[in-house]
mmCIF file of C-alpha atoms in Angstrom:
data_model
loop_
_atom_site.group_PDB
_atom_site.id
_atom_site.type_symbol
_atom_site.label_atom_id
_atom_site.label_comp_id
_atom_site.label_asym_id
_atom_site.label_seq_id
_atom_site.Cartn_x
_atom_site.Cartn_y
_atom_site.Cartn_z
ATOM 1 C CA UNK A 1 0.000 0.000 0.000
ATOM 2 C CA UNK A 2 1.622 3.314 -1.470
ATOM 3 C CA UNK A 3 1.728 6.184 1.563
ATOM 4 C CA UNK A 4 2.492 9.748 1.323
ATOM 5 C CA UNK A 5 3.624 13.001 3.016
ATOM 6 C CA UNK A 6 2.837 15.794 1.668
ATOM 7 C CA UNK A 7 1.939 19.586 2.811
ATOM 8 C CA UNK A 8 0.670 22.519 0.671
ATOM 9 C CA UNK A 9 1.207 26.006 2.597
ATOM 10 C CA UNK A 10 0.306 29.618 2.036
ATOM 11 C CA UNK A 11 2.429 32.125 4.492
ATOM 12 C CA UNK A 12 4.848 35.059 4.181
ATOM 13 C CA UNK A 13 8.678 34.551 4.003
ATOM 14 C CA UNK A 14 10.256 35.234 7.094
ATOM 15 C CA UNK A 15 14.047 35.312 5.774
ATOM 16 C CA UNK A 16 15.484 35.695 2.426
ATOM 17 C CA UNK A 17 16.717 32.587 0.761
ATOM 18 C CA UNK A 18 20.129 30.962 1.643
ATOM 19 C CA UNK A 19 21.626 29.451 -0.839
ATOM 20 C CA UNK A 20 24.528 26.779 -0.563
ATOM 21 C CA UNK A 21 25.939 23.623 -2.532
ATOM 22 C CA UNK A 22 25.844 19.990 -2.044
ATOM 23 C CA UNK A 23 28.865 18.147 -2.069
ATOM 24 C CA UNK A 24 28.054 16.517 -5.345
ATOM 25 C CA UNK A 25 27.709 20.235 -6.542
ATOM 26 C CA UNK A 26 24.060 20.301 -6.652
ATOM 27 C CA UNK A 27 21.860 23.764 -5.222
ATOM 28 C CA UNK A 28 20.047 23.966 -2.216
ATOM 29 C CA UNK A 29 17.954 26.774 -1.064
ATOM 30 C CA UNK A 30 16.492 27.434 2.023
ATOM 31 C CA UNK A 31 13.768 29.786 3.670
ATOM 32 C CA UNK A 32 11.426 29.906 6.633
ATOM 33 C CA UNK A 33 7.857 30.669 6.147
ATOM 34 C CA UNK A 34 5.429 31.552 8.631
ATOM 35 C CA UNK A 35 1.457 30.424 8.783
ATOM 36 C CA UNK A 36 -0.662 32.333 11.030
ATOM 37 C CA UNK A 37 -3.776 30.454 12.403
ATOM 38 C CA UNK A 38 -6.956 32.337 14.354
ATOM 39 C CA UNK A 39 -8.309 30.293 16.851
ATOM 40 C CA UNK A 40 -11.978 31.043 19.042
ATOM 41 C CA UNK A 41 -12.076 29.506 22.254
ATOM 42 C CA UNK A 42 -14.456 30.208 24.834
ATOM 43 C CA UNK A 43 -15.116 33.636 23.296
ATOM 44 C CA UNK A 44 -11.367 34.508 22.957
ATOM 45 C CA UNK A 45 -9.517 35.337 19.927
ATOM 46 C CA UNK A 46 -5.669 34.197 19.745
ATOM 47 C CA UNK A 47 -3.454 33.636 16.779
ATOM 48 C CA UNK A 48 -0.665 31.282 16.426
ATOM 49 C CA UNK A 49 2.008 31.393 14.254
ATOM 50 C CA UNK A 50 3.590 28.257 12.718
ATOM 51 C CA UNK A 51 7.541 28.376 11.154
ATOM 52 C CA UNK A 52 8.064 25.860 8.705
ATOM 53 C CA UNK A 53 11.424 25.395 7.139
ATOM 54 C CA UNK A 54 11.195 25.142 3.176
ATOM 55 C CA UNK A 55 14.372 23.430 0.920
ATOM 56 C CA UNK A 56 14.157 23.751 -2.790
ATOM 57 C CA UNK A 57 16.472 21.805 -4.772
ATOM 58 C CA UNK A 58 18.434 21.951 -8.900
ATOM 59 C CA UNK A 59 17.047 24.801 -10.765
ATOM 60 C CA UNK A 60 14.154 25.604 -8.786
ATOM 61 C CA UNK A 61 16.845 26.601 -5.490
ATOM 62 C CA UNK A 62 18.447 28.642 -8.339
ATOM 63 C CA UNK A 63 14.886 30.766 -9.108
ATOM 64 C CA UNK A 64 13.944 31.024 -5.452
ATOM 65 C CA UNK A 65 17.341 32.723 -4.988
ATOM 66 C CA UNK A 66 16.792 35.072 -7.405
ATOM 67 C CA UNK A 67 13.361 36.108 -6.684
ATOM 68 C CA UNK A 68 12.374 35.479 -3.158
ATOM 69 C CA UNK A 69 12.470 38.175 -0.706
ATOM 70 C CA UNK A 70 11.063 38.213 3.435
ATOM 71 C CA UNK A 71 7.718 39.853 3.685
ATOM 72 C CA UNK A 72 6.870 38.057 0.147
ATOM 73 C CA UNK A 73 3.728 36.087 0.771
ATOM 74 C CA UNK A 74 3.987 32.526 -1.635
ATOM 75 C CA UNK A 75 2.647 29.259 -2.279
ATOM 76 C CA UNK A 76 4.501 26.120 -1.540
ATOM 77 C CA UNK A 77 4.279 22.906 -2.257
ATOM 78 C CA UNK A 78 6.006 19.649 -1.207
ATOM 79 C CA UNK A 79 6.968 16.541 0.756
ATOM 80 C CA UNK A 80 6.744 16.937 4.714
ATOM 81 C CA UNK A 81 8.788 15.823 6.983
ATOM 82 C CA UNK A 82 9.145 17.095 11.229
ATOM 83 C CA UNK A 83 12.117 16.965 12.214
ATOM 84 C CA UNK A 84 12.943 16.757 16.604
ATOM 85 C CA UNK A 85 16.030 18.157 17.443
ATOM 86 C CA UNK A 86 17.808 19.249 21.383
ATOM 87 C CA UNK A 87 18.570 23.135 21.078
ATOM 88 C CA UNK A 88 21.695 24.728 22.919
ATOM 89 C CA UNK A 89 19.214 24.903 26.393
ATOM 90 C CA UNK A 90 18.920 20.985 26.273
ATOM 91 C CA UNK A 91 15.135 21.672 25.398
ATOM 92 C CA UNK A 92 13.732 18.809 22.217
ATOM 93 C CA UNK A 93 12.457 21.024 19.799
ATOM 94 C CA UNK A 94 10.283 20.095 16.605
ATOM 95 C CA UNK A 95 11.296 21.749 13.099
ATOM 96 C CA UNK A 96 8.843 21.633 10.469
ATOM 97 C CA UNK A 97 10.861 20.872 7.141
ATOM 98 C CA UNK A 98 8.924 20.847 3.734
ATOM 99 C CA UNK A 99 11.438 19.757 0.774
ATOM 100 C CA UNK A 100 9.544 21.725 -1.405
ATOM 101 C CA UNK A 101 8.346 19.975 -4.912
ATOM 102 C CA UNK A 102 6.647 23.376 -6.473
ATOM 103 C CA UNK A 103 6.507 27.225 -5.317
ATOM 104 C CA UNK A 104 4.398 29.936 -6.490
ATOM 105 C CA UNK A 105 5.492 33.614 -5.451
ATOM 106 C CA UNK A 106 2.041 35.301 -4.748
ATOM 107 C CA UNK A 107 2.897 39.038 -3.943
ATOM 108 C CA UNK A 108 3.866 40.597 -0.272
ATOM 109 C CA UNK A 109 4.209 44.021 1.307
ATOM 110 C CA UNK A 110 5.663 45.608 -1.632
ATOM 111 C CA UNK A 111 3.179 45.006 -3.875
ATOM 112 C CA UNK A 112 0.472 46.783 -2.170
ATOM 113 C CA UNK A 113 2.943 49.796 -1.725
ATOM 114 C CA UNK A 114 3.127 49.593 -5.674
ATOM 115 C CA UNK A 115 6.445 48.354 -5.777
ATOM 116 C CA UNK A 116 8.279 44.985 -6.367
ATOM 117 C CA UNK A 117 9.220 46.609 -10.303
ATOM 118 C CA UNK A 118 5.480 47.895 -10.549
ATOM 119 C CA UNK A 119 6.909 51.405 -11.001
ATOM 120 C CA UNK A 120 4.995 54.317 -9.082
ATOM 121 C CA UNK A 121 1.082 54.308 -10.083
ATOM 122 C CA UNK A 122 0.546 57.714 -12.183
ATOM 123 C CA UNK A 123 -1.426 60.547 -10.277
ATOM 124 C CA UNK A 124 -5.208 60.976 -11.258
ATOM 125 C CA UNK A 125 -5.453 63.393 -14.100
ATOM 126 C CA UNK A 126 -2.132 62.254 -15.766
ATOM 127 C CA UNK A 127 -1.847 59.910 -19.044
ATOM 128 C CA UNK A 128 -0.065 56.836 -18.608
ATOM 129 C CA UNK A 129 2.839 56.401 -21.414
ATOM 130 C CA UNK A 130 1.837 54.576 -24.699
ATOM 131 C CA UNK A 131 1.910 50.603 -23.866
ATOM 132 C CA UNK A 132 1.660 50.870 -20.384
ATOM 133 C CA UNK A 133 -1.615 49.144 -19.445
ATOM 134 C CA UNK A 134 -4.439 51.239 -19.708
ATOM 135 C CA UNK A 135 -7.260 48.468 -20.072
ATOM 136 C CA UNK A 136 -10.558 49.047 -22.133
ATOM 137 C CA UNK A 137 -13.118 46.078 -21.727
ATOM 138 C CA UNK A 138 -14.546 46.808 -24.723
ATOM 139 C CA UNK A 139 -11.400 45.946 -26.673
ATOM 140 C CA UNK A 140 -12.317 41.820 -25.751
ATOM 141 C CA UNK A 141 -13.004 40.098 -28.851
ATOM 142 C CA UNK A 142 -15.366 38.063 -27.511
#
């Protein structure tokens, strides 16, 4: 009987990516992403906030270098595995690994502040330059 472990989150980055090398030379990228969760008990309102620790691997360790940033909210996808571990207090701690098999980068922060290569949004009464996405419903074909 086939089993599986696998974990699809939504969260913001909480570090930018490290990147480093296997011995055999292949990438590795890693990044933390936290998942907040809002809980109602008894009338009270409390939110949690889960870390998990996300690997990518080859080519895709290589894009998540290049365009993951903290505060980015993304997608991931992948196989999960909790790890238990003794920290430097002698207390067993539980890390929350996801070796991630796809990512999707879904905006963050700097989006919403018209940023992230957006360019600044033009004030009201100015024309946008030629090209630059002015959108006119009735240009649909359909």
């Amino acid at each position: 009987m086939a089993s599986m472990a696998k974990i699809s989150i939504i969260g913001n980055v909480g570090r930018d990516p490290e990147m480093r090398m296997t011995p055999n030379g292949r990438p590795v990228c890693d990044f933390s992403v936290a998942v907040n969760r809002v809980s109602n008990s008894g009338g009270e309102r409390s939110e949690q906030t889960d870390w998990y620790r996300v690997s990518c691997w080859g080519r895709q360790a290589e894009i998540a270098q290049q365009y993951i940033q903290k505060g980015m909210q993304v997608f991931v996808d992948g196989r999960f595995s909790p790890r238990t571990y003794t920290n430097k207090d002698n207390v067993d701690k539980t890390s929350l690994d996801i070796s991630c098999n796809d990512f999707q980068m879904l905006g963050g922060r700097r989006d919403r502040e018209g940023g992230m290569g957006g360019g600044a949004m033009p004030n009201a009464g100015e024309q946008p330059a030629p090209g630059t996405g002015t959108f006119d419903p009735d240009e649909i074909p359909f």
